[in-house]
Amino acid sequence: MVGICAGLTTGVREVEAQEARKDAAPKVTVLVLKEMDFVRMQPAAYMQAFRTTLAGKVPGSVVYSEGVRLRRMEDPAYLDQLANALRAKYADGVSAIVTTGPASLSALLNVRDEVCPGIPVVFTGVTEAELAGMTLPKDTFGV
């Protein structure tokens, strides 16, 4: 958990600096895209530990979470629905996005340019072999 937050802290430093320059208290919002199916559910304790650890490193931070349905990842209509939902729900923007596995990272990379271009991404739970077929933007960090 500390590694995820360290990577996230690296990804949001510029956001904090921009907010500080606006003479406003920095507000860091993080969206966590969790992989969901009947086998691979993220336990509530994981999210609570993430929120607690991040709050200790970035006071006042806000963490949102959304589930990505693994069984529908190959359906282009699902990816369109996901993009539309994320764009509408997070229209005010987020400071960073965390993904919790290869499918959620892949889904995000497919819709990122239209939903959250330029937003830092921290990914977890992805092996070297799973990364081999992906092209990662420069502001994407693995933990």
mmCIF file with all atom_site columns, C-alpha atoms in Angstrom:
data_model
loop_
_atom_site.group_PDB
_atom_site.id
_atom_site.type_symbol
_atom_site.label_atom_id
_atom_site.label_alt_id
_atom_site.label_comp_id
_atom_site.label_asym_id
_atom_site.label_entity_id
_atom_site.label_seq_id
_atom_site.pdbx_PDB_ins_code
_atom_site.Cartn_x
_atom_site.Cartn_y
_atom_site.Cartn_z
_atom_site.occupancy
_atom_site.B_iso_or_equiv
_atom_site.pdbx_formal_charge
_atom_site.auth_seq_id
_atom_site.auth_comp_id
_atom_site.auth_asym_id
_atom_site.auth_atom_id
_atom_site.pdbx_PDB_model_num
ATOM 1   C CA . MET A 1 1   ? 0.000   0.000   0.000   1.00 0.00 ? 1   MET A CA 1
ATOM 2   C CA . VAL A 1 2   ? 2.863   2.378   0.810   1.00 0.00 ? 2   VAL A CA 1
ATOM 3   C CA . GLY A 1 3   ? 4.349   1.756   -2.671  1.00 0.00 ? 3   GLY A CA 1
ATOM 4   C CA . ILE A 1 4   ? 1.071   2.664   -4.377  1.00 0.00 ? 4   ILE A CA 1
ATOM 5   C CA . CYS A 1 5   ? 0.794   5.871   -2.402  1.00 0.00 ? 5   CYS A CA 1
ATOM 6   C CA . ALA A 1 6   ? 4.443   6.746   -3.061  1.00 0.00 ? 6   ALA A CA 1
ATOM 7   C CA . GLY A 1 7   ? 3.862   6.350   -6.797  1.00 0.00 ? 7   GLY A CA 1
ATOM 8   C CA . LEU A 1 8   ? 0.663   8.326   -6.569  1.00 0.00 ? 8   LEU A CA 1
ATOM 9   C CA . THR A 1 9   ? 2.371   11.063  -4.577  1.00 0.00 ? 9   THR A CA 1
ATOM 10  C CA . THR A 1 10  ? 4.945   11.342  -7.363  1.00 0.00 ? 10  THR A CA 1
ATOM 11  C CA . GLY A 1 11  ? 2.168   11.589  -9.939  1.00 0.00 ? 11  GLY A CA 1
ATOM 12  C CA . VAL A 1 12  ? 0.233   14.344  -8.141  1.00 0.00 ? 12  VAL A CA 1
ATOM 13  C CA . ARG A 1 13  ? 3.074   16.655  -7.068  1.00 0.00 ? 13  ARG A CA 1
ATOM 14  C CA . GLU A 1 14  ? 2.604   18.856  -10.130 1.00 0.00 ? 14  GLU A CA 1
ATOM 15  C CA . VAL A 1 15  ? -1.138  19.053  -9.477  1.00 0.00 ? 15  VAL A CA 1
ATOM 16  C CA . GLU A 1 16  ? -0.473  20.219  -5.929  1.00 0.00 ? 16  GLU A CA 1
ATOM 17  C CA . ALA A 1 17  ? 2.009   22.811  -7.172  1.00 0.00 ? 17  ALA A CA 1
ATOM 18  C CA . GLN A 1 18  ? -0.522  24.148  -9.681  1.00 0.00 ? 18  GLN A CA 1
ATOM 19  C CA . GLU A 1 19  ? -3.209  24.360  -7.015  1.00 0.00 ? 19  GLU A CA 1
ATOM 20  C CA . ALA A 1 20  ? -0.848  26.075  -4.562  1.00 0.00 ? 20  ALA A CA 1
ATOM 21  C CA . ARG A 1 21  ? -0.049  28.683  -7.204  1.00 0.00 ? 21  ARG A CA 1
ATOM 22  C CA . LYS A 1 22  ? -3.766  29.465  -7.384  1.00 0.00 ? 22  LYS A CA 1
ATOM 23  C CA . ASP A 1 23  ? -3.608  30.470  -3.682  1.00 0.00 ? 23  ASP A CA 1
ATOM 24  C CA . ALA A 1 24  ? -6.067  27.698  -2.863  1.00 0.00 ? 24  ALA A CA 1
ATOM 25  C CA . ALA A 1 25  ? -5.679  24.772  -0.529  1.00 0.00 ? 25  ALA A CA 1
ATOM 26  C CA . PRO A 1 26  ? -4.520  21.864  -2.685  1.00 0.00 ? 26  PRO A CA 1
ATOM 27  C CA . LYS A 1 27  ? -7.293  19.394  -3.385  1.00 0.00 ? 27  LYS A CA 1
ATOM 28  C CA . VAL A 1 28  ? -6.182  16.036  -4.665  1.00 0.00 ? 28  VAL A CA 1
ATOM 29  C CA . THR A 1 29  ? -8.842  13.693  -6.007  1.00 0.00 ? 29  THR A CA 1
ATOM 30  C CA . VAL A 1 30  ? -8.003  10.141  -6.982  1.00 0.00 ? 30  VAL A CA 1
ATOM 31  C CA . LEU A 1 31  ? -10.133 7.732   -8.994  1.00 0.00 ? 31  LEU A CA 1
ATOM 32  C CA . VAL A 1 32  ? -9.475  4.030   -8.396  1.00 0.00 ? 32  VAL A CA 1
ATOM 33  C CA . LEU A 1 33  ? -10.622 1.692   -11.190 1.00 0.00 ? 33  LEU A CA 1
ATOM 34  C CA . LYS A 1 34  ? -11.112 -1.722  -9.588  1.00 0.00 ? 34  LYS A CA 1
ATOM 35  C CA . GLU A 1 35  ? -11.393 -4.964  -11.490 1.00 0.00 ? 35  GLU A CA 1
ATOM 36  C CA . MET A 1 36  ? -14.620 -6.707  -10.644 1.00 0.00 ? 36  MET A CA 1
ATOM 37  C CA . ASP A 1 37  ? -15.905 -10.172 -11.354 1.00 0.00 ? 37  ASP A CA 1
ATOM 38  C CA . PHE A 1 38  ? -17.063 -13.030 -9.206  1.00 0.00 ? 38  PHE A CA 1
ATOM 39  C CA . VAL A 1 39  ? -13.509 -14.247 -8.601  1.00 0.00 ? 39  VAL A CA 1
ATOM 40  C CA . ARG A 1 40  ? -11.457 -11.076 -8.294  1.00 0.00 ? 40  ARG A CA 1
ATOM 41  C CA . MET A 1 41  ? -13.234 -8.610  -6.034  1.00 0.00 ? 41  MET A CA 1
ATOM 42  C CA . GLN A 1 42  ? -11.213 -5.924  -4.282  1.00 0.00 ? 42  GLN A CA 1
ATOM 43  C CA . PRO A 1 43  ? -11.840 -6.206  -0.545  1.00 0.00 ? 43  PRO A CA 1
ATOM 44  C CA . ALA A 1 44  ? -13.185 -3.169  1.285   1.00 0.00 ? 44  ALA A CA 1
ATOM 45  C CA . ALA A 1 45  ? -10.134 -3.338  3.565   1.00 0.00 ? 45  ALA A CA 1
ATOM 46  C CA . TYR A 1 46  ? -7.890  -2.630  0.547   1.00 0.00 ? 46  TYR A CA 1
ATOM 47  C CA . MET A 1 47  ? -9.747  0.587   -0.253  1.00 0.00 ? 47  MET A CA 1
ATOM 48  C CA . GLN A 1 48  ? -9.826  1.670   3.379   1.00 0.00 ? 48  GLN A CA 1
ATOM 49  C CA . ALA A 1 49  ? -6.075  1.097   3.712   1.00 0.00 ? 49  ALA A CA 1
ATOM 50  C CA . PHE A 1 50  ? -5.494  3.054   0.499   1.00 0.00 ? 50  PHE A CA 1
ATOM 51  C CA . ARG A 1 51  ? -7.620  5.985   1.697   1.00 0.00 ? 51  ARG A CA 1
ATOM 52  C CA . THR A 1 52  ? -5.950  6.039   5.109   1.00 0.00 ? 52  THR A CA 1
ATOM 53  C CA . THR A 1 53  ? -2.417  5.833   3.729   1.00 0.00 ? 53  THR A CA 1
ATOM 54  C CA . LEU A 1 54  ? -3.052  8.515   1.103   1.00 0.00 ? 54  LEU A CA 1
ATOM 55  C CA . ALA A 1 55  ? -4.703  10.815  3.650   1.00 0.00 ? 55  ALA A CA 1
ATOM 56  C CA . GLY A 1 56  ? -1.567  10.523  5.790   1.00 0.00 ? 56  GLY A CA 1
ATOM 57  C CA . LYS A 1 57  ? 0.613   11.591  2.847   1.00 0.00 ? 57  LYS A CA 1
ATOM 58  C CA . VAL A 1 58  ? -1.747  14.073  1.169   1.00 0.00 ? 58  VAL A CA 1
ATOM 59  C CA . PRO A 1 59  ? -4.096  15.603  3.767   1.00 0.00 ? 59  PRO A CA 1
ATOM 60  C CA . GLY A 1 60  ? -7.524  16.505  2.404   1.00 0.00 ? 60  GLY A CA 1
ATOM 61  C CA . SER A 1 61  ? -7.312  14.035  -0.463  1.00 0.00 ? 61  SER A CA 1
ATOM 62  C CA . VAL A 1 62  ? -10.495 12.453  -1.786  1.00 0.00 ? 62  VAL A CA 1
ATOM 63  C CA . VAL A 1 63  ? -10.669 8.911   -3.188  1.00 0.00 ? 63  VAL A CA 1
ATOM 64  C CA . TYR A 1 64  ? -13.436 7.704   -5.496  1.00 0.00 ? 64  TYR A CA 1
ATOM 65  C CA . SER A 1 65  ? -13.724 4.140   -6.769  1.00 0.00 ? 65  SER A CA 1
ATOM 66  C CA . GLU A 1 66  ? -15.410 2.549   -9.759  1.00 0.00 ? 66  GLU A CA 1
ATOM 67  C CA . GLY A 1 67  ? -15.668 -1.080  -10.810 1.00 0.00 ? 67  GLY A CA 1
ATOM 68  C CA . VAL A 1 68  ? -14.642 -2.369  -14.228 1.00 0.00 ? 68  VAL A CA 1
ATOM 69  C CA . ARG A 1 69  ? -16.525 -5.505  -15.336 1.00 0.00 ? 69  ARG A CA 1
ATOM 70  C CA . LEU A 1 70  ? -13.926 -8.002  -16.533 1.00 0.00 ? 70  LEU A CA 1
ATOM 71  C CA . ARG A 1 71  ? -16.371 -10.188 -18.418 1.00 0.00 ? 71  ARG A CA 1
ATOM 72  C CA . ARG A 1 72  ? -17.381 -7.256  -20.666 1.00 0.00 ? 72  ARG A CA 1
ATOM 73  C CA . MET A 1 73  ? -13.934 -5.856  -21.488 1.00 0.00 ? 73  MET A CA 1
ATOM 74  C CA . GLU A 1 74  ? -13.931 -7.143  -25.077 1.00 0.00 ? 74  GLU A CA 1
ATOM 75  C CA . ASP A 1 75  ? -17.239 -5.421  -25.869 1.00 0.00 ? 75  ASP A CA 1
ATOM 76  C CA . PRO A 1 76  ? -16.632 -2.045  -27.604 1.00 0.00 ? 76  PRO A CA 1
ATOM 77  C CA . ALA A 1 77  ? -20.080 -0.877  -26.482 1.00 0.00 ? 77  ALA A CA 1
ATOM 78  C CA . TYR A 1 78  ? -19.064 -1.465  -22.858 1.00 0.00 ? 78  TYR A CA 1
ATOM 79  C CA . LEU A 1 79  ? -15.909 0.620   -23.305 1.00 0.00 ? 79  LEU A CA 1
ATOM 80  C CA . ASP A 1 80  ? -18.032 3.419   -24.804 1.00 0.00 ? 80  ASP A CA 1
ATOM 81  C CA . GLN A 1 81  ? -20.434 3.199   -21.847 1.00 0.00 ? 81  GLN A CA 1
ATOM 82  C CA . LEU A 1 82  ? -17.508 3.252   -19.431 1.00 0.00 ? 82  LEU A CA 1
ATOM 83  C CA . ALA A 1 83  ? -15.984 6.303   -21.130 1.00 0.00 ? 83  ALA A CA 1
ATOM 84  C CA . ASN A 1 84  ? -19.315 8.163   -21.144 1.00 0.00 ? 84  ASN A CA 1
ATOM 85  C CA . ALA A 1 85  ? -19.985 7.342   -17.491 1.00 0.00 ? 85  ALA A CA 1
ATOM 86  C CA . LEU A 1 86  ? -16.517 8.385   -16.324 1.00 0.00 ? 86  LEU A CA 1
ATOM 87  C CA . ARG A 1 87  ? -16.576 11.577  -18.396 1.00 0.00 ? 87  ARG A CA 1
ATOM 88  C CA . ALA A 1 88  ? -19.978 12.569  -16.988 1.00 0.00 ? 88  ALA A CA 1
ATOM 89  C CA . LYS A 1 89  ? -19.321 11.596  -13.390 1.00 0.00 ? 89  LYS A CA 1
ATOM 90  C CA . TYR A 1 90  ? -15.853 13.144  -13.153 1.00 0.00 ? 90  TYR A CA 1
ATOM 91  C CA . ALA A 1 91  ? -16.405 16.181  -15.381 1.00 0.00 ? 91  ALA A CA 1
ATOM 92  C CA . ASP A 1 92  ? -14.775 18.381  -12.738 1.00 0.00 ? 92  ASP A CA 1
ATOM 93  C CA . GLY A 1 93  ? -11.651 16.272  -13.138 1.00 0.00 ? 93  GLY A CA 1
ATOM 94  C CA . VAL A 1 94  ? -9.450  14.118  -10.971 1.00 0.00 ? 94  VAL A CA 1
ATOM 95  C CA . SER A 1 95  ? -5.806  14.555  -10.026 1.00 0.00 ? 95  SER A CA 1
ATOM 96  C CA . ALA A 1 96  ? -4.748  10.965  -10.658 1.00 0.00 ? 96  ALA A CA 1
ATOM 97  C CA . ILE A 1 97  ? -6.124  7.529   -11.498 1.00 0.00 ? 97  ILE A CA 1
ATOM 98  C CA . VAL A 1 98  ? -5.125  4.189   -9.937  1.00 0.00 ? 98  VAL A CA 1
ATOM 99  C CA . THR A 1 99  ? -5.888  0.874   -11.652 1.00 0.00 ? 99  THR A CA 1
ATOM 100 C CA . THR A 1 100 ? -5.861  -2.443  -9.805  1.00 0.00 ? 100 THR A CA 1
ATOM 101 C CA . GLY A 1 101 ? -5.007  -4.962  -12.498 1.00 0.00 ? 101 GLY A CA 1
ATOM 102 C CA . PRO A 1 102 ? -4.272  -5.522  -16.175 1.00 0.00 ? 102 PRO A CA 1
ATOM 103 C CA . ALA A 1 103 ? -7.885  -5.301  -17.387 1.00 0.00 ? 103 ALA A CA 1
ATOM 104 C CA . SER A 1 104 ? -8.612  -2.005  -15.631 1.00 0.00 ? 104 SER A CA 1
ATOM 105 C CA . LEU A 1 105 ? -5.304  -0.577  -16.912 1.00 0.00 ? 105 LEU A CA 1
ATOM 106 C CA . SER A 1 106 ? -6.135  -1.712  -20.449 1.00 0.00 ? 106 SER A CA 1
ATOM 107 C CA . ALA A 1 107 ? -9.660  -0.260  -20.213 1.00 0.00 ? 107 ALA A CA 1
ATOM 108 C CA . LEU A 1 108 ? -8.323  3.058   -18.983 1.00 0.00 ? 108 LEU A CA 1
ATOM 109 C CA . LEU A 1 109 ? -5.694  3.230   -21.711 1.00 0.00 ? 109 LEU A CA 1
ATOM 110 C CA . ASN A 1 110 ? -8.461  2.622   -24.290 1.00 0.00 ? 110 ASN A CA 1
ATOM 111 C CA . VAL A 1 111 ? -10.602 5.540   -23.079 1.00 0.00 ? 111 VAL A CA 1
ATOM 112 C CA . ARG A 1 112 ? -8.023  7.815   -21.465 1.00 0.00 ? 112 ARG A CA 1
ATOM 113 C CA . ASP A 1 113 ? -7.616  10.337  -24.275 1.00 0.00 ? 113 ASP A CA 1
ATOM 114 C CA . GLU A 1 114 ? -11.334 11.106  -24.329 1.00 0.00 ? 114 GLU A CA 1
ATOM 115 C CA . VAL A 1 115 ? -11.972 10.867  -20.575 1.00 0.00 ? 115 VAL A CA 1
ATOM 116 C CA . CYS A 1 116 ? -8.887  12.151  -18.774 1.00 0.00 ? 116 CYS A CA 1
ATOM 117 C CA . PRO A 1 117 ? -6.034  13.186  -21.078 1.00 0.00 ? 117 PRO A CA 1
ATOM 118 C CA . GLY A 1 118 ? -2.817  14.036  -19.287 1.00 0.00 ? 118 GLY A CA 1
ATOM 119 C CA . ILE A 1 119 ? -3.968  12.750  -15.882 1.00 0.00 ? 119 ILE A CA 1
ATOM 120 C CA . PRO A 1 120 ? -1.246  10.679  -14.146 1.00 0.00 ? 120 PRO A CA 1
ATOM 121 C CA . VAL A 1 121 ? -1.973  6.952   -13.857 1.00 0.00 ? 121 VAL A CA 1
ATOM 122 C CA . VAL A 1 122 ? -0.607  4.583   -11.222 1.00 0.00 ? 122 VAL A CA 1
ATOM 123 C CA . PHE A 1 123 ? -1.168  0.899   -11.934 1.00 0.00 ? 123 PHE A CA 1
ATOM 124 C CA . THR A 1 124 ? -0.935  -2.074  -9.580  1.00 0.00 ? 124 THR A CA 1
ATOM 125 C CA . GLY A 1 125 ? -1.299  -5.829  -9.956  1.00 0.00 ? 125 GLY A CA 1
ATOM 126 C CA . VAL A 1 126 ? 0.139   -6.010  -13.481 1.00 0.00 ? 126 VAL A CA 1
ATOM 127 C CA . THR A 1 127 ? 2.936   -8.434  -14.338 1.00 0.00 ? 127 THR A CA 1
ATOM 128 C CA . GLU A 1 128 ? 5.814   -7.784  -16.754 1.00 0.00 ? 128 GLU A CA 1
ATOM 129 C CA . ALA A 1 129 ? 4.258   -10.295 -19.170 1.00 0.00 ? 129 ALA A CA 1
ATOM 130 C CA . GLU A 1 130 ? 0.914   -8.431  -19.094 1.00 0.00 ? 130 GLU A CA 1
ATOM 131 C CA . LEU A 1 131 ? 2.692   -5.125  -19.726 1.00 0.00 ? 131 LEU A CA 1
ATOM 132 C CA . ALA A 1 132 ? 4.532   -6.517  -22.753 1.00 0.00 ? 132 ALA A CA 1
ATOM 133 C CA . GLY A 1 133 ? 1.651   -5.831  -25.136 1.00 0.00 ? 133 GLY A CA 1
ATOM 134 C CA . MET A 1 134 ? 0.787   -2.373  -23.794 1.00 0.00 ? 134 MET A CA 1
ATOM 135 C CA . THR A 1 135 ? 2.084   1.047   -24.778 1.00 0.00 ? 135 THR A CA 1
ATOM 136 C CA . LEU A 1 136 ? 2.210   3.192   -21.658 1.00 0.00 ? 136 LEU A CA 1
ATOM 137 C CA . PRO A 1 137 ? 2.075   6.987   -21.732 1.00 0.00 ? 137 PRO A CA 1
ATOM 138 C CA . LYS A 1 138 ? 5.003   8.765   -20.048 1.00 0.00 ? 138 LYS A CA 1
ATOM 139 C CA . ASP A 1 139 ? 2.838   9.828   -17.084 1.00 0.00 ? 139 ASP A CA 1
ATOM 140 C CA . THR A 1 140 ? 1.960   6.225   -16.189 1.00 0.00 ? 140 THR A CA 1
ATOM 141 C CA . PHE A 1 141 ? 3.677   4.665   -13.184 1.00 0.00 ? 141 PHE A CA 1
ATOM 142 C CA . GLY A 1 142 ? 3.719   1.021   -12.053 1.00 0.00 ? 142 GLY A CA 1
ATOM 143 C CA . VAL A 1 143 ? 3.882   -0.163  -8.483  1.00 0.00 ? 143 VAL A CA 1
#
